[in-house]
DNA sequence: GACATATTCAACCATCCGGTTGACGATCGC
DNA sequence: GCGATCGTCAACCGGATGGTTGAATATGTC
C-alpha cells in the first residue's frame, strides 16, 4: 500500500460515511442497522461501507447471516497524526471541539436523516 | 456554509495537494514556484490551489503580477478537531508521526516529484 | 425442501475529478 | 507601446464516484 492517506481522507470526505463512523463509535452494528437511518438504498450503504473498509477505517465480520461492522481507529489515527505534522494545533481545544461536533451533527441530520 | 468538513477532507485526499500544503508550511509561495517541483501543467496546479482555497486551507493574495499562496491552518484545525471527537487518540505519538511523515514524503516523491 | 432475511453483485446512469491544451487577461521591464 | 511573464479560463477527455434497480448468494427458520 503506497499511499494509505488518500483513501482515508477520501472516505472521510462524504458526510454519510462520517455519520456512519459516528454511529459505529457508539457500538458495532449490522449492515441493515447502519442503513436504517438513511434514506438511500441498502446497496448504497453497502458501497459506503466498502469504501470505509478499503480505507481501513472499519472492518466487517460475518456472524451467521449478519455482517457486523466495527470501527478500526488505527487508520483514522494515521490521518490524525499526519495532520499534527502541521504542528501548531494545540492537542485538544474543547470549545472548538464542541462547536464542530455540533456543526457536524446538524449537517448530518440535514443531509442524511431527513 | 453547511458542510465545511467535506471539502476539507476531499482536498486532503489528493497527494499532490498534501504535498503543496507541506511546501506552504515552510513558507508562502508564488503559484509558479508551487508548480515547479511537479511534472504536471501549471493549469493543473492552479486547479489544485483552487480546491485548497475553496476548502479554506489556503488563501491567495495578488501582489503585482505574482499571486502568493499562504497556508490557512484554521480549516485544517477544524478537521483535526473533528477527528479528535473520535477520542482515544493520544494527542501526539511522535514515533507514529515520524513514521507517517516518512511514508508521506516517500509517496510524494514517487508520485509527484519524479 | 421451502421460504424469508441479510448482504452483495452487476449493470447502468449522471455527475465529479484530475489532467491536458490553447486562448486570454494582467502586469512588469524596456 | 511591446514583448515577456504570471496566472486563470474554457473546452475537452478518460476514469472515478454516488446513486439506482434487479438478480444472485448465504444463512437461518419452519
Short mmCIF file of C-alpha atoms (C1' of nucleotides) in Angstrom, two decimals:
data_model
loop_
_atom_site.label_atom_id
_atom_site.label_comp_id
_atom_site.label_asym_id
_atom_site.label_seq_id
_atom_site.Cartn_x
_atom_site.Cartn_y
_atom_site.Cartn_z
CA UNK A 1 0.00 0.00 0.00
CA UNK A 2 1.90 3.02 -1.22
CA UNK A 3 -0.46 5.86 -0.28
CA UNK A 4 -2.58 4.97 2.72
CA UNK A 5 -3.68 8.52 3.46
CA UNK A 6 -5.53 9.33 0.24
CA UNK A 7 -8.23 6.66 0.60
CA UNK A 8 -8.66 7.59 4.25
CA UNK A 9 -9.26 11.25 3.53
CA UNK A 10 -11.41 10.40 0.52
CA UNK A 11 -13.54 8.17 2.75
CA UNK A 12 -13.90 10.98 5.29
CA UNK A 13 -14.93 13.44 2.57
CA UNK A 14 -18.51 12.14 2.50
CA UNK A 15 -20.96 13.18 5.24
CA UNK A 16 -22.85 9.89 5.02
CA UNK A 17 -19.65 7.99 5.71
CA UNK A 18 -18.70 10.32 8.56
CA UNK A 19 -22.16 9.76 10.04
CA UNK A 20 -21.65 6.01 9.76
CA UNK A 21 -18.34 6.29 11.59
CA UNK A 22 -20.04 8.28 14.33
CA UNK A 23 -22.65 5.58 14.67
CA UNK A 24 -20.02 2.87 14.85
CA UNK A 25 -18.24 4.85 17.52
CA UNK A 26 -21.13 4.02 19.84
CA UNK A 27 -21.20 0.33 19.06
CA UNK A 28 -20.64 -2.33 16.44
CA UNK A 29 -23.61 -2.60 14.08
CA UNK A 30 -25.10 -4.87 11.45
CA UNK A 31 -25.23 -3.52 7.89
CA UNK A 32 -29.02 -3.33 7.90
CA UNK A 33 -28.99 -1.35 11.13
CA UNK A 34 -26.34 1.01 9.79
CA UNK A 35 -28.56 1.65 6.77
CA UNK A 36 -31.75 2.20 8.71
CA UNK A 37 -31.46 5.96 9.48
CA UNK A 38 -30.54 6.87 5.90
CA UNK A 39 -32.95 7.35 3.07
CA UNK A 40 -30.80 5.66 0.46
CA UNK A 41 -30.85 2.04 -0.62
CA UNK A 42 -29.17 -0.72 1.31
CA UNK A 43 -26.87 -1.31 -1.66
CA UNK A 44 -25.67 2.29 -1.48
CA UNK A 45 -24.84 1.91 2.21
CA UNK A 46 -23.10 -1.35 1.42
CA UNK A 47 -20.89 0.52 -1.04
CA UNK A 48 -20.13 3.22 1.53
CA UNK A 49 -19.13 0.50 3.97
CA UNK A 50 -16.87 -0.97 1.29
CA UNK A 51 -15.14 2.40 0.86
CA UNK A 52 -14.66 2.68 4.61
CA UNK A 53 -13.31 -0.86 4.77
CA UNK A 54 -10.94 -0.28 1.84
CA UNK A 55 -9.59 2.76 3.67
CA UNK A 56 -9.07 0.60 6.73
CA UNK A 57 -11.46 2.68 8.80
CA UNK A 58 -13.79 -0.21 9.59
CA UNK A 59 -13.72 -3.98 9.47
CA UNK A 60 -16.59 -6.34 8.77
CA UNK A 61 -17.11 -9.75 10.23
CA UNK A 62 -19.82 -12.21 9.27
CA UNK A 63 -21.57 -13.88 12.18
CA UNK A 64 -24.36 -16.06 10.98
CA UNK A 65 -26.19 -14.25 8.26
CA UNK A 66 -25.43 -10.87 9.78
CA UNK A 67 -22.29 -8.89 8.99
CA UNK A 68 -21.06 -6.80 11.88
CA UNK A 69 -19.24 -3.54 11.22
CA UNK A 70 -16.62 -2.36 13.65
CA UNK A 71 -14.61 0.83 13.85
CA UNK A 72 -10.85 0.47 13.22
CA UNK A 73 -9.37 3.56 14.83
CA UNK A 74 -5.80 2.99 13.61
CA UNK A 75 -6.45 4.31 10.11
CA UNK A 76 -8.12 7.41 11.47
CA UNK A 77 -5.19 7.79 13.77
CA UNK A 78 -2.83 7.74 10.81
CA UNK A 79 -4.65 10.66 9.26
CA UNK A 80 -4.82 12.46 12.57
CA UNK A 81 -1.10 12.03 13.02
CA UNK A 82 -0.42 13.39 9.54
CA UNK A 83 -2.41 16.49 10.41
CA UNK A 84 -0.48 17.01 13.59
CA UNK A 85 2.60 17.14 11.38
CA UNK A 86 1.29 20.58 10.58
CA UNK A 87 2.04 21.40 14.17
CA UNK A 88 0.63 24.48 15.83
CA UNK A 89 -2.64 22.75 16.63
CA UNK A 90 -2.92 22.61 20.35
CA UNK A 91 -3.82 18.97 21.05
CA UNK A 92 -7.46 19.49 22.00
CA UNK A 93 -9.39 22.74 22.08
CA UNK A 94 -12.58 21.71 23.82
CA UNK A 95 -14.55 24.78 22.79
CA UNK A 96 -13.71 24.21 19.16
CA UNK A 97 -14.44 20.50 19.57
CA UNK A 98 -17.88 21.24 20.90
CA UNK A 99 -18.62 23.77 18.16
CA UNK A 100 -17.55 21.46 15.39
CA UNK A 101 -19.29 18.39 16.73
CA UNK A 102 -22.47 20.46 16.84
CA UNK A 103 -21.93 21.58 13.27
CA UNK A 104 -21.28 18.04 12.17
CA UNK A 105 -24.40 16.77 13.90
CA UNK A 106 -26.58 19.45 12.34
CA UNK A 107 -25.13 18.73 8.89
CA UNK A 108 -25.75 15.04 9.20
CA UNK A 109 -29.36 15.48 10.20
CA UNK A 110 -29.92 17.97 7.38
CA UNK A 111 -28.43 15.83 4.70
CA UNK A 112 -28.81 12.21 5.63
CA UNK A 113 -31.57 11.74 8.17
CA UNK A 114 -34.48 13.83 6.94
CA UNK B 1 -21.60 27.03 4.61
CA UNK B 2 -23.47 23.94 5.69
CA UNK B 3 -20.79 21.23 5.45
CA UNK B 4 -17.31 22.63 5.88
CA UNK B 5 -15.65 19.30 6.55
CA UNK B 6 -16.36 17.52 3.29
CA UNK B 7 -14.39 19.92 1.06
CA UNK B 8 -11.54 19.92 3.55
CA UNK B 9 -11.23 16.14 3.58
CA UNK B 10 -11.75 15.97 -0.17
CA UNK B 11 -8.91 18.46 -0.62
CA UNK B 12 -6.66 16.38 1.62
CA UNK B 13 -7.47 13.21 -0.32
CA UNK B 14 -5.02 14.06 -3.10
CA UNK B 15 -1.26 13.54 -2.56
CA UNK B 16 -0.35 16.45 -4.81
CA UNK B 17 -2.44 18.77 -2.69
CA UNK B 18 -1.00 17.38 0.52
CA UNK B 19 2.48 17.96 -0.89
CA UNK B 20 1.52 21.54 -1.72
CA UNK B 21 0.34 22.07 1.84
CA UNK B 22 3.64 20.72 3.13
CA UNK B 23 5.52 23.13 0.90
CA UNK B 24 3.42 26.05 2.10
CA UNK B 25 4.10 25.03 5.66
CA UNK B 26 7.68 26.14 5.11
CA UNK B 27 6.84 29.48 3.58
CA UNK B 28 4.38 31.41 1.43
CA UNK B 29 4.95 30.74 -2.27
CA UNK B 30 4.05 32.07 -5.68
CA UNK B 31 1.90 29.81 -7.87
CA UNK B 32 4.71 29.24 -10.36
CA UNK B 33 7.07 28.21 -7.58
CA UNK B 34 4.46 25.86 -6.13
CA UNK B 35 4.14 24.23 -9.54
CA UNK B 36 7.86 23.89 -10.19
CA UNK B 37 8.58 20.53 -8.46
CA UNK B 38 5.61 18.80 -10.10
CA UNK B 39 5.55 17.34 -13.54
CA UNK B 40 2.05 18.48 -14.38
CA UNK B 41 0.93 21.65 -16.10
CA UNK B 42 0.64 24.99 -14.37
CA UNK B 43 -3.09 24.94 -15.06
CA UNK B 44 -3.43 21.67 -13.18
CA UNK B 45 -1.61 23.14 -10.17
CA UNK B 46 -3.79 26.22 -10.42
CA UNK B 47 -6.84 23.99 -10.14
CA UNK B 48 -5.39 22.18 -7.14
CA UNK B 49 -4.79 25.56 -5.49
CA UNK B 50 -8.39 26.48 -6.21
CA UNK B 51 -9.59 23.32 -4.49
CA UNK B 52 -7.41 24.08 -1.48
CA UNK B 53 -8.67 27.67 -1.38
CA UNK B 54 -12.32 26.59 -1.68
CA UNK B 55 -11.76 24.29 1.28
CA UNK B 56 -10.31 27.22 3.21
CA UNK B 57 -6.95 25.53 3.57
CA UNK B 58 -5.02 28.27 1.81
CA UNK B 59 -5.54 31.87 0.79
CA UNK B 60 -4.15 33.66 -2.26
CA UNK B 61 -3.14 37.28 -2.48
CA UNK B 62 -2.10 39.07 -5.64
CA UNK B 63 0.96 41.29 -5.26
CA UNK B 64 1.98 42.75 -8.57
CA UNK B 65 1.72 40.05 -11.15
CA UNK B 66 2.58 37.34 -8.65
CA UNK B 67 -0.07 35.55 -6.60
CA UNK B 68 1.17 34.45 -3.20
CA UNK B 69 -0.26 31.32 -1.59
CA UNK B 70 -0.45 31.10 2.16
CA UNK B 71 -1.45 28.29 4.47
CA UNK B 72 -4.65 28.86 6.46
CA UNK B 73 -4.34 26.45 9.37
CA UNK B 74 -7.81 27.06 10.81
CA UNK B 75 -9.57 24.84 8.28
CA UNK B 76 -7.13 22.03 8.88
CA UNK B 77 -7.68 22.53 12.55
CA UNK B 78 -11.41 22.07 12.05
CA UNK B 79 -10.82 18.66 10.50
CA UNK B 80 -8.27 17.77 13.14
CA UNK B 81 -10.73 18.69 15.86
CA UNK B 82 -13.44 16.58 14.25
CA UNK B 83 -11.09 13.61 14.29
CA UNK B 84 -10.30 14.11 17.92
CA UNK B 85 -14.03 13.76 18.50
CA UNK B 86 -13.26 10.10 17.94
CA UNK B 87 -11.26 10.36 21.13
CA UNK B 88 -8.80 7.70 22.11
CA UNK B 89 -6.02 9.26 20.03
CA UNK B 90 -3.30 10.35 22.35
CA UNK B 91 -2.54 13.93 21.28
CA UNK B 92 0.82 13.28 19.65
CA UNK B 93 2.61 9.98 19.22
CA UNK B 94 5.98 11.07 17.96
CA UNK B 95 7.03 7.65 16.71
CA UNK B 96 3.89 7.34 14.64
CA UNK B 97 4.32 10.93 13.48
CA UNK B 98 7.80 10.21 12.24
CA UNK B 99 6.78 7.01 10.51
CA UNK B 100 3.88 8.61 8.72
CA UNK B 101 5.73 11.71 7.69
CA UNK B 102 8.35 9.45 6.16
CA UNK B 103 5.68 7.48 4.35
CA UNK B 104 4.08 10.67 3.13
CA UNK B 105 7.37 12.03 1.90
CA UNK B 106 8.25 8.82 0.06
CA UNK B 107 4.81 8.68 -1.54
CA UNK B 108 5.01 12.27 -2.68
CA UNK B 109 8.39 11.75 -4.28
CA UNK B 110 7.21 8.58 -6.00
CA UNK B 111 4.06 10.08 -7.38
CA UNK B 112 4.61 13.79 -7.83
CA UNK B 113 8.28 14.64 -7.94
CA UNK B 114 9.89 12.02 -10.16
"C1'" DG C 1 -37.06 -28.64 0.95
"C1'" DA C 2 -39.31 -24.15 1.02
"C1'" DC C 3 -39.29 -19.69 2.35
"C1'" DA C 4 -37.74 -15.41 4.50
"C1'" DT C 5 -33.84 -12.39 5.85
"C1'" DA C 6 -29.21 -10.26 5.21
"C1'" DT C 7 -25.93 -8.67 2.12
"C1'" DT C 8 -23.57 -8.21 -2.05
"C1'" DC C 9 -23.09 -8.19 -7.19
"C1'" DA C 10 -23.86 -6.32 -11.80
"C1'" DA C 11 -25.31 -3.20 -14.93
"C1'" DC C 12 -26.49 1.28 -15.68
"C1'" DC C 13 -26.65 6.46 -15.24
"C1'" DA C 14 -25.36 11.27 -14.12
"C1'" DT C 15 -22.00 13.85 -12.23
"C1'" DC C 16 -17.46 14.99 -10.47
"C1'" DC C 17 -12.35 14.82 -10.73
"C1'" DG C 18 -7.70 15.28 -12.41
"C1'" DG C 19 -5.36 16.06 -16.19
"C1'" DT C 20 -4.41 18.21 -20.98
"C1'" DT C 21 -4.06 22.11 -24.46
"C1'" DG C 22 -4.81 26.69 -26.24
"C1'" DA C 23 -6.54 31.23 -25.72
"C1'" DC C 24 -6.96 35.08 -22.76
"C1'" DG C 25 -6.17 38.98 -19.18
"C1'" DA C 26 -2.80 41.38 -16.10
"C1'" DT C 27 1.33 43.23 -15.05
"C1'" DC C 28 6.27 44.15 -15.36
"C1'" DG C 29 10.60 45.88 -17.83
"C1'" DC C 30 12.29 48.21 -21.50
"C1'" DG D 1 3.63 50.64 -26.64
"C1'" DC D 2 5.82 45.82 -26.95
"C1'" DG D 3 7.16 41.69 -25.68
"C1'" DA D 4 7.77 38.51 -21.90
"C1'" DT D 5 5.99 36.54 -17.65
"C1'" DC D 6 2.24 35.10 -14.33
"C1'" DG D 7 -1.90 33.02 -13.72
"C1'" DT D 8 -6.62 31.70 -14.91
"C1'" DC D 9 -10.38 30.28 -18.09
"C1'" DA D 10 -12.73 27.19 -21.32
"C1'" DA D 11 -13.36 23.13 -23.65
"C1'" DC D 12 -12.33 18.60 -23.77
"C1'" DC D 13 -11.21 13.62 -22.24
"C1'" DG D 14 -10.98 9.28 -19.53
"C1'" DG D 15 -11.82 7.37 -15.30
"C1'" DA D 16 -13.75 7.54 -10.57
"C1'" DT D 17 -17.85 8.32 -7.55
"C1'" DG D 18 -22.53 8.05 -5.69
"C1'" DG D 19 -26.74 6.64 -6.54
"C1'" DT D 20 -30.45 3.37 -8.62
"C1'" DT D 21 -32.71 -1.29 -9.63
"C1'" DG D 22 -32.93 -6.24 -10.08
"C1'" DA D 23 -30.74 -10.62 -9.70
"C1'" DA D 24 -27.76 -13.61 -7.00
"C1'" DT D 25 -25.71 -15.70 -2.79
"C1'" DA D 26 -25.76 -17.15 2.14
"C1'" DT D 27 -27.72 -18.23 6.12
"C1'" DG D 28 -31.45 -19.13 9.45
"C1'" DT D 29 -36.32 -20.95 10.29
"C1'" DC D 30 -40.14 -23.78 9.57
#
